[in-house]
Amino acid sequence: MYEFNYHRPGSVDEAVGLISEDAKILAGGQSLLPTMKLRLAQPSDMIDLAGIPGLSDISVDGSTVTIGATATHASVAASSAVAGAIPALAKLASGIGDAQVRNMGTMGGSVANADPAADYPAALVGLGATVHTNSRTVAADDFFTGIFETDLAENEIVTKVSFPVPQAAAYVKFANPASRYAIVGVFVAKTADGVRVAVTGAGGSVFRASDMEAALNGNFSASSLDGIAVASDDLNSDLHASADYRAHLVSVMAKRAVQAAGG
Ligand SMILES: Cc1cc2nc3c(=O)[nH]c(=O)nc-3n(C[C@H](O)[C@H](O)[C@H](O)COP(=O)(O)OP(=O)(O)OC[C@H]3O[C@@H](n4cnc5c(N)ncnc54)[C@H](O)[C@@H]3O)c2cc1C
């Protein structure tokens, strides 16, 4: 591990003030520290968000679930308030990685990292969530812009994510048996504004399956998805699964998610 300066700011403003070209925000460290161990990152300064009061708060106000940036996956999974309002979100969190990863990894770290195989991006886009930063709010649909890429500016910190409570929702993933990352994961939500279907793991970034959404808006039933598939042209192909197999998995996971959501 390289040497670096360690900072533990007491507020978001103080953390933002410490950001420089070679500095890195540190949350749970579950993605950043392996990157540093592999010598793929060498930050001069680490800005640890763990000491900022209130940043890990989880609240439910009836129609909105709000999860602070440093809330761990384990705390989301264990929250009875989240489980009561959006059970699919608590269940998704309980299926991330292993117990060690869930105890350290955070909501903000996961969404800022934007791993194409991560689970939370599917929930954000599937539920039509809003990402809050120190300076603005961004709709989830506009937040994830590519492989490990987001709309965040260099001097921006994710502070929380707010999720509208859907009428029904479910997330089903075909997990890598070693890491539990999604080879393909599909989040389906029935909302007042229509059905949303978000796919992670299959492409370079989370995406919505609009043909599936249209079919499910007509009839919220797994059989509505018969014969509807995503094109494999732009999907990932690697040692875990070919693009064609991932396209097949999207249809299977989507049907299972609709069934799990009551359709
Ligand atoms: C073995 C293993 C298995 C895993 N399995 C899964 C899985 O099944 N599903 C899944 O979704 N994920 C999985 N993960 C990833 C895990 O969820 C991480 O917690 C997550 O990717 C990063 O969160 P973190 O809090 O650890 O962030 P860190 O590693 O601390 O940071 C990640 C990146 O985000 C930036 N960052 C962190 N917080 C903020 C913030 N608030 N604002 C702006 N930038 C920020 C950092 O600077 C860094 O670039 C796995 C990880 C491991 C090691």
GROMACS .gro file of C-alpha atoms and ligand atoms in nm:
model
  316
    1MET     CA    1   0.000   0.000   0.000
    2TYR     CA    2   0.128   0.349  -0.083
    3GLU     CA    3   0.154   0.625   0.176
    4PHE     CA    4  -0.126   0.881   0.179
    5ASN     CA    5  -0.260   1.156   0.402
    6TYR     CA    6  -0.566   1.044   0.597
    7HIS     CA    7  -0.841   1.297   0.672
    8ARG     CA    8  -1.150   1.246   0.885
    9PRO     CA    9  -1.370   1.554   0.829
   10GLY     CA   10  -1.660   1.632   1.062
   11SER     CA   11  -1.894   1.773   0.797
   12VAL     CA   12  -1.975   1.739   0.427
   13ASP     CA   13  -1.855   2.097   0.368
   14GLU     CA   14  -1.522   2.017   0.531
   15ALA     CA   15  -1.494   1.701   0.319
   16VAL     CA   16  -1.566   1.895  -0.002
   17GLY     CA   17  -1.300   2.151   0.097
   18LEU     CA   18  -1.040   1.874   0.122
   19ILE     CA   19  -1.102   1.743  -0.232
   20SER     CA   20  -0.806   1.792  -0.464
   21GLU     CA   21  -0.697   1.640  -0.794
   22ASP     CA   22  -0.520   1.342  -0.634
   23ALA     CA   23  -0.750   1.294  -0.334
   24LYS     CA   24  -1.009   1.018  -0.299
   25ILE     CA   25  -1.326   0.998  -0.094
   26LEU     CA   26  -1.320   0.689   0.130
   27ALA     CA   27  -1.648   0.526   0.236
   28GLY     CA   28  -1.653   0.152   0.306
   29GLY     CA   29  -1.329   0.094   0.115
   30GLN     CA   30  -1.465  -0.227  -0.040
   31SER     CA   31  -1.394  -0.112  -0.395
   32LEU     CA   32  -1.132   0.158  -0.336
   33LEU     CA   33  -0.890  -0.038  -0.116
   34PRO     CA   34  -0.866  -0.340  -0.351
   35THR     CA   35  -0.796  -0.093  -0.633
   36MET     CA   36  -0.513   0.060  -0.429
   37LYS     CA   37  -0.375  -0.281  -0.333
   38LEU     CA   38  -0.360  -0.366  -0.704
   39ARG     CA   39  -0.170  -0.038  -0.758
   40LEU     CA   40  -0.447   0.086  -0.990
   41ALA     CA   41  -0.501   0.397  -0.775
   42GLN     CA   42  -0.254   0.600  -0.571
   43PRO     CA   43  -0.439   0.886  -0.402
   44SER     CA   44  -0.232   1.145  -0.218
   45ASP     CA   45  -0.514   1.203   0.030
   46MET     CA   46  -0.798   0.988   0.162
   47ILE     CA   47  -1.106   1.174   0.283
   48ASP     CA   48  -1.292   0.935   0.514
   49LEU     CA   49  -1.666   1.011   0.539
   50ALA     CA   50  -1.717   0.779   0.837
   51GLY     CA   51  -1.699   1.054   1.100
   52ILE     CA   52  -1.966   1.281   0.952
   53PRO     CA   53  -2.271   1.288   1.182
   54GLY     CA   54  -2.606   1.203   1.023
   55LEU     CA   55  -2.461   1.081   0.693
   56SER     CA   56  -2.563   0.721   0.762
   57ASP     CA   57  -2.922   0.804   0.861
   58ILE     CA   58  -3.209   0.601   0.716
   59SER     CA   59  -3.562   0.745   0.725
   60VAL     CA   60  -3.906   0.670   0.584
   61ASP     CA   61  -4.169   0.943   0.564
   62GLY     CA   62  -4.452   0.740   0.413
   63SER     CA   63  -4.398   0.802   0.045
   64THR     CA   64  -4.019   0.828   0.042
   65VAL     CA   65  -3.734   0.616   0.176
   66THR     CA   66  -3.415   0.816   0.227
   67ILE     CA   67  -3.083   0.644   0.278
   68GLY     CA   68  -2.771   0.833   0.380
   69ALA     CA   69  -2.451   0.794   0.181
   70THR     CA   70  -2.260   0.610   0.455
   71ALA     CA   71  -2.545   0.375   0.546
   72THR     CA   72  -2.398   0.027   0.507
   73HIS     CA   73  -2.560  -0.246   0.302
   74ALA     CA   74  -2.609  -0.438   0.630
   75SER     CA   75  -2.795  -0.148   0.791
   76VAL     CA   76  -3.027  -0.115   0.489
   77ALA     CA   77  -3.087  -0.491   0.492
   78ALA     CA   78  -3.164  -0.485   0.866
   79SER     CA   79  -3.387  -0.176   0.862
   80SER     CA   80  -3.745  -0.267   0.947
   81ALA     CA   81  -3.851   0.074   0.816
   82VAL     CA   82  -3.699   0.001   0.473
   83ALA     CA   83  -3.836  -0.354   0.475
   84GLY     CA   84  -4.182  -0.218   0.556
   85ALA     CA   85  -4.182   0.048   0.283
   86ILE     CA   86  -3.978  -0.113   0.002
   87PRO     CA   87  -3.912  -0.479   0.089
   88ALA     CA   88  -3.734  -0.530  -0.244
   89LEU     CA   89  -3.472  -0.271  -0.148
   90ALA     CA   90  -3.394  -0.436   0.187
   91LYS     CA   91  -3.377  -0.775   0.017
   92LEU     CA   92  -3.144  -0.641  -0.252
   93ALA     CA   93  -2.910  -0.503   0.015
   94SER     CA   94  -2.910  -0.839   0.197
   95GLY     CA   95  -2.786  -1.009  -0.121
   96ILE     CA   96  -2.483  -0.786  -0.185
   97GLY     CA   97  -2.151  -0.967  -0.153
   98ASP     CA   98  -2.087  -1.137   0.180
   99ALA     CA   99  -2.131  -1.030   0.542
  100GLN     CA  100  -1.795  -0.851   0.552
  101VAL     CA  101  -1.874  -0.650   0.238
  102ARG     CA  102  -2.223  -0.566   0.365
  103ASN     CA  103  -2.088  -0.449   0.700
  104MET     CA  104  -1.843  -0.205   0.538
  105GLY     CA  105  -1.982  -0.116   0.193
  106THR     CA  106  -2.210   0.187   0.168
  107MET     CA  107  -2.493   0.321  -0.046
  108GLY     CA  108  -2.291   0.628  -0.151
  109GLY     CA  109  -1.982   0.423  -0.232
  110SER     CA  110  -2.178   0.179  -0.442
  111VAL     CA  111  -2.360   0.440  -0.649
  112ALA     CA  112  -2.050   0.663  -0.690
  113ASN     CA  113  -1.844   0.362  -0.797
  114ALA     CA  114  -2.107   0.263  -1.060
  115ASP     CA  115  -1.976  -0.088  -1.112
  116PRO     CA  116  -2.167  -0.229  -1.413
  117ALA     CA  117  -2.242  -0.544  -1.209
  118ALA     CA  118  -2.349  -0.368  -0.887
  119ASP     CA  119  -2.697  -0.418  -0.743
  120TYR     CA  120  -2.795  -0.075  -0.610
  121PRO     CA  121  -2.791   0.098  -0.952
  122ALA     CA  122  -3.079  -0.132  -1.057
  123ALA     CA  123  -3.280  -0.024  -0.752
  124LEU     CA  124  -3.209   0.345  -0.813
  125VAL     CA  125  -3.313   0.333  -1.178
  126GLY     CA  126  -3.591   0.078  -1.121
  127LEU     CA  127  -3.753   0.291  -0.854
  128GLY     CA  128  -3.685   0.628  -1.017
  129ALA     CA  129  -3.473   0.743  -0.723
  130THR     CA  130  -3.302   1.079  -0.675
  131VAL     CA  131  -2.932   1.112  -0.590
  132HIS     CA  132  -2.855   1.402  -0.356
  133THR     CA  133  -2.508   1.554  -0.354
  134ASN     CA  134  -2.354   1.841  -0.158
  135SER     CA  135  -2.461   2.079  -0.436
  136ARG     CA  136  -2.764   1.940  -0.627
  137THR     CA  137  -3.003   1.653  -0.695
  138VAL     CA  138  -2.980   1.421  -0.996
  139ALA     CA  139  -3.244   1.177  -1.122
  140ALA     CA  140  -3.111   0.820  -1.122
  141ASP     CA  141  -3.198   0.796  -1.494
  142ASP     CA  142  -2.933   1.066  -1.557
  143PHE     CA  143  -2.679   0.962  -1.292
  144PHE     CA  144  -2.521   0.645  -1.433
  145THR     CA  145  -2.343   0.742  -1.753
  146GLY     CA  146  -2.113   0.448  -1.835
  147ILE     CA  147  -1.875   0.181  -1.707
  148PHE     CA  148  -1.769   0.307  -1.362
  149GLU     CA  149  -1.888   0.652  -1.475
  150THR     CA  150  -2.146   0.883  -1.323
  151ASP     CA  151  -2.267   1.239  -1.362
  152LEU     CA  152  -2.075   1.338  -1.044
  153ALA     CA  153  -1.828   1.626  -1.076
  154GLU     CA  154  -1.479   1.595  -0.924
  155ASN     CA  155  -1.574   1.806  -0.624
  156GLU     CA  156  -1.910   1.642  -0.558
  157ILE     CA  157  -2.002   1.404  -0.276
  158VAL     CA  158  -2.313   1.187  -0.269
  159THR     CA  159  -2.494   1.270   0.055
  160LYS     CA  160  -2.807   1.053   0.029
  161VAL     CA  161  -3.046   0.876  -0.208
  162SER     CA  162  -3.424   0.913  -0.189
  163PHE     CA  163  -3.651   0.639  -0.323
  164PRO     CA  164  -4.024   0.687  -0.392
  165VAL     CA  165  -4.225   0.402  -0.240
  166PRO     CA  166  -4.368   0.189  -0.527
  167GLN     CA  167  -4.698  -0.003  -0.537
  168ALA     CA  168  -4.499  -0.324  -0.581
  169ALA     CA  169  -4.139  -0.412  -0.662
  170ALA     CA  170  -3.892  -0.698  -0.674
  171TYR     CA  171  -3.528  -0.756  -0.762
  172VAL     CA  172  -3.397  -1.088  -0.889
  173LYS     CA  173  -3.037  -1.153  -0.984
  174PHE     CA  174  -2.834  -1.431  -1.133
  175ALA     CA  175  -2.529  -1.388  -0.911
  176ASN     CA  176  -2.168  -1.470  -0.968
  177PRO     CA  177  -2.129  -1.759  -0.722
  178ALA     CA  178  -1.797  -1.628  -0.591
  179SER     CA  179  -1.850  -1.252  -0.550
  180ARG     CA  180  -2.232  -1.232  -0.561
  181TYR     CA  181  -2.205  -0.945  -0.812
  182ALA     CA  182  -2.486  -0.959  -1.068
  183ILE     CA  183  -2.410  -1.145  -1.387
  184VAL     CA  184  -2.759  -1.015  -1.461
  185GLY     CA  185  -2.997  -0.848  -1.216
  186VAL     CA  186  -3.341  -0.708  -1.295
  187PHE     CA  187  -3.537  -0.467  -1.075
  188VAL     CA  188  -3.907  -0.431  -1.161
  189ALA     CA  189  -4.126  -0.167  -0.996
  190LYS     CA  190  -4.492  -0.084  -1.039
  191THR     CA  191  -4.528   0.286  -0.966
  192ALA     CA  192  -4.803   0.547  -0.995
  193ASP     CA  193  -4.631   0.667  -1.316
  194GLY     CA  194  -4.606   0.321  -1.471
  195VAL     CA  195  -4.382   0.017  -1.464
  196ARG     CA  196  -4.004   0.053  -1.458
  197VAL     CA  197  -3.764  -0.229  -1.548
  198ALA     CA  198  -3.394  -0.172  -1.474
  199VAL     CA  199  -3.119  -0.415  -1.576
  200THR     CA  200  -2.774  -0.437  -1.418
  201GLY     CA  201  -2.479  -0.664  -1.493
  202ALA     CA  202  -2.574  -0.716  -1.855
  203GLY     CA  203  -2.437  -0.399  -2.014
  204GLY     CA  204  -2.172  -0.134  -1.955
  205SER     CA  205  -2.410   0.047  -1.725
  206VAL     CA  206  -2.754  -0.008  -1.575
  207PHE     CA  207  -3.029   0.043  -1.837
  208ARG     CA  208  -3.408   0.037  -1.865
  209ALA     CA  209  -3.579  -0.228  -2.077
  210SER     CA  210  -3.841  -0.012  -2.248
  211ASP     CA  211  -4.011  -0.291  -2.447
  212MET     CA  212  -4.065  -0.482  -2.125
  213GLU     CA  213  -4.197  -0.170  -1.952
  214ALA     CA  214  -4.449  -0.115  -2.234
  215ALA     CA  215  -4.572  -0.476  -2.216
  216LEU     CA  216  -4.601  -0.467  -1.837
  217ASN     CA  217  -4.786  -0.136  -1.847
  218GLY     CA  218  -5.048  -0.316  -2.059
  219ASN     CA  219  -5.069  -0.616  -1.829
  220PHE     CA  220  -4.852  -0.659  -1.519
  221SER     CA  221  -4.796  -1.029  -1.561
  222ALA     CA  222  -4.489  -1.241  -1.631
  223SER     CA  223  -4.662  -1.386  -1.938
  224SER     CA  224  -4.668  -1.035  -2.090
  225LEU     CA  225  -4.293  -1.072  -2.136
  226ASP     CA  226  -4.325  -1.385  -2.352
  227GLY     CA  227  -4.125  -1.328  -2.669
  228ILE     CA  228  -3.972  -0.999  -2.549
  229ALA     CA  229  -3.593  -0.997  -2.529
  230VAL     CA  230  -3.324  -0.731  -2.511
  231ALA     CA  231  -3.081  -0.722  -2.804
  232SER     CA  232  -2.746  -0.883  -2.721
  233ASP     CA  233  -2.543  -0.652  -2.950
  234ASP     CA  234  -2.424  -0.414  -2.678
  235LEU     CA  235  -2.423  -0.656  -2.384
  236ASN     CA  236  -2.114  -0.772  -2.192
  237SER     CA  237  -1.938  -1.088  -2.294
  238ASP     CA  238  -1.674  -1.233  -2.061
  239LEU     CA  239  -1.560  -1.556  -1.897
  240HIS     CA  240  -1.876  -1.558  -1.683
  241ALA     CA  241  -2.137  -1.531  -1.959
  242SER     CA  242  -2.163  -1.452  -2.329
  243ALA     CA  243  -2.374  -1.157  -2.449
  244ASP     CA  244  -2.637  -1.399  -2.586
  245TYR     CA  245  -2.659  -1.579  -2.253
  246ARG     CA  246  -2.690  -1.248  -2.068
  247ALA     CA  247  -2.974  -1.145  -2.302
  248HIS     CA  248  -3.148  -1.473  -2.221
  249LEU     CA  249  -3.094  -1.416  -1.848
  250VAL     CA  250  -3.250  -1.067  -1.868
  251SER     CA  251  -3.579  -1.221  -1.988
  252VAL     CA  252  -3.571  -1.496  -1.725
  253MET     CA  253  -3.480  -1.261  -1.437
  254ALA     CA  254  -3.741  -1.006  -1.550
  255LYS     CA  255  -4.018  -1.269  -1.548
  256ARG     CA  256  -3.912  -1.391  -1.205
  257ALA     CA  257  -3.906  -1.032  -1.075
  258VAL     CA  258  -4.257  -0.965  -1.208
  259GLN     CA  259  -4.382  -1.283  -1.041
  260ALA     CA  260  -4.209  -1.188  -0.715
  261ALA     CA  261  -4.375  -0.845  -0.737
  262GLY     CA  262  -4.716  -1.012  -0.761
  263GLY     CA  263  -4.764  -1.009  -1.138
  264LIG     C1  264  -1.573  -0.946  -0.240
  264LIG     C2  265  -1.668  -0.837  -0.281
  264LIG     C3  266  -1.794  -0.872  -0.324
  264LIG     C4  267  -1.885  -0.773  -0.364
  264LIG     N1  268  -2.008  -0.811  -0.408
  264LIG     C5  269  -2.096  -0.716  -0.447
  264LIG     C6  270  -2.227  -0.751  -0.492
  264LIG     O1  271  -2.269  -0.866  -0.492
  264LIG     N2  272  -2.310  -0.651  -0.532
  264LIG     C7  273  -2.271  -0.518  -0.529
  264LIG     O2  274  -2.349  -0.431  -0.565
  264LIG     N3  275  -2.148  -0.482  -0.484
  264LIG     C8  276  -2.061  -0.576  -0.443
  264LIG     N4  277  -1.938  -0.539  -0.397
  264LIG     C9  278  -1.903  -0.395  -0.391
  264LIG    C10  279  -1.950  -0.337  -0.258
  264LIG     O3  280  -2.092  -0.321  -0.263
  264LIG    C11  281  -1.886  -0.199  -0.226
  264LIG     O4  282  -1.933  -0.166  -0.102
  264LIG    C12  283  -1.918  -0.084  -0.318
  264LIG     O5  284  -1.886  -0.107  -0.451
  264LIG    C13  285  -1.835   0.040  -0.281
  264LIG     O6  286  -1.884   0.092  -0.163
  264LIG     P1  287  -1.784   0.142  -0.051
  264LIG     O7  288  -1.866   0.212   0.049
  264LIG     O8  289  -1.700   0.030  -0.005
  264LIG     O9  290  -1.698   0.253  -0.131
  264LIG     P2  291  -1.541   0.278  -0.141
  264LIG    O10  292  -1.471   0.156  -0.186
  264LIG    O11  293  -1.490   0.345  -0.018
  264LIG    O12  294  -1.543   0.386  -0.260
  264LIG    C14  295  -1.574   0.347  -0.392
  264LIG    C15  296  -1.560   0.469  -0.485
  264LIG    O13  297  -1.665   0.562  -0.460
  264LIG    C16  298  -1.614   0.688  -0.416
  264LIG     N5  299  -1.705   0.732  -0.311
  264LIG    C17  300  -1.739   0.663  -0.199
  264LIG     N6  301  -1.836   0.726  -0.131
  264LIG    C18  302  -1.864   0.838  -0.202
  264LIG    C19  303  -1.957   0.943  -0.183
  264LIG     N7  304  -2.043   0.947  -0.079
  264LIG     N8  305  -1.960   1.043  -0.276
  264LIG    C20  306  -1.876   1.040  -0.381
  264LIG     N9  307  -1.786   0.943  -0.405
  264LIG    C21  308  -1.781   0.843  -0.315
  264LIG    C22  309  -1.470   0.659  -0.370
  264LIG    O14  310  -1.387   0.772  -0.384
  264LIG    C23  311  -1.430   0.547  -0.464
  264LIG    O15  312  -1.390   0.600  -0.590
  264LIG    C24  313  -1.847  -0.635  -0.357
  264LIG    C25  314  -1.719  -0.600  -0.310
  264LIG    C26  315  -1.630  -0.701  -0.273
  264LIG    C27  316  -1.495  -0.660  -0.220
   0.00000   0.00000   0.00000
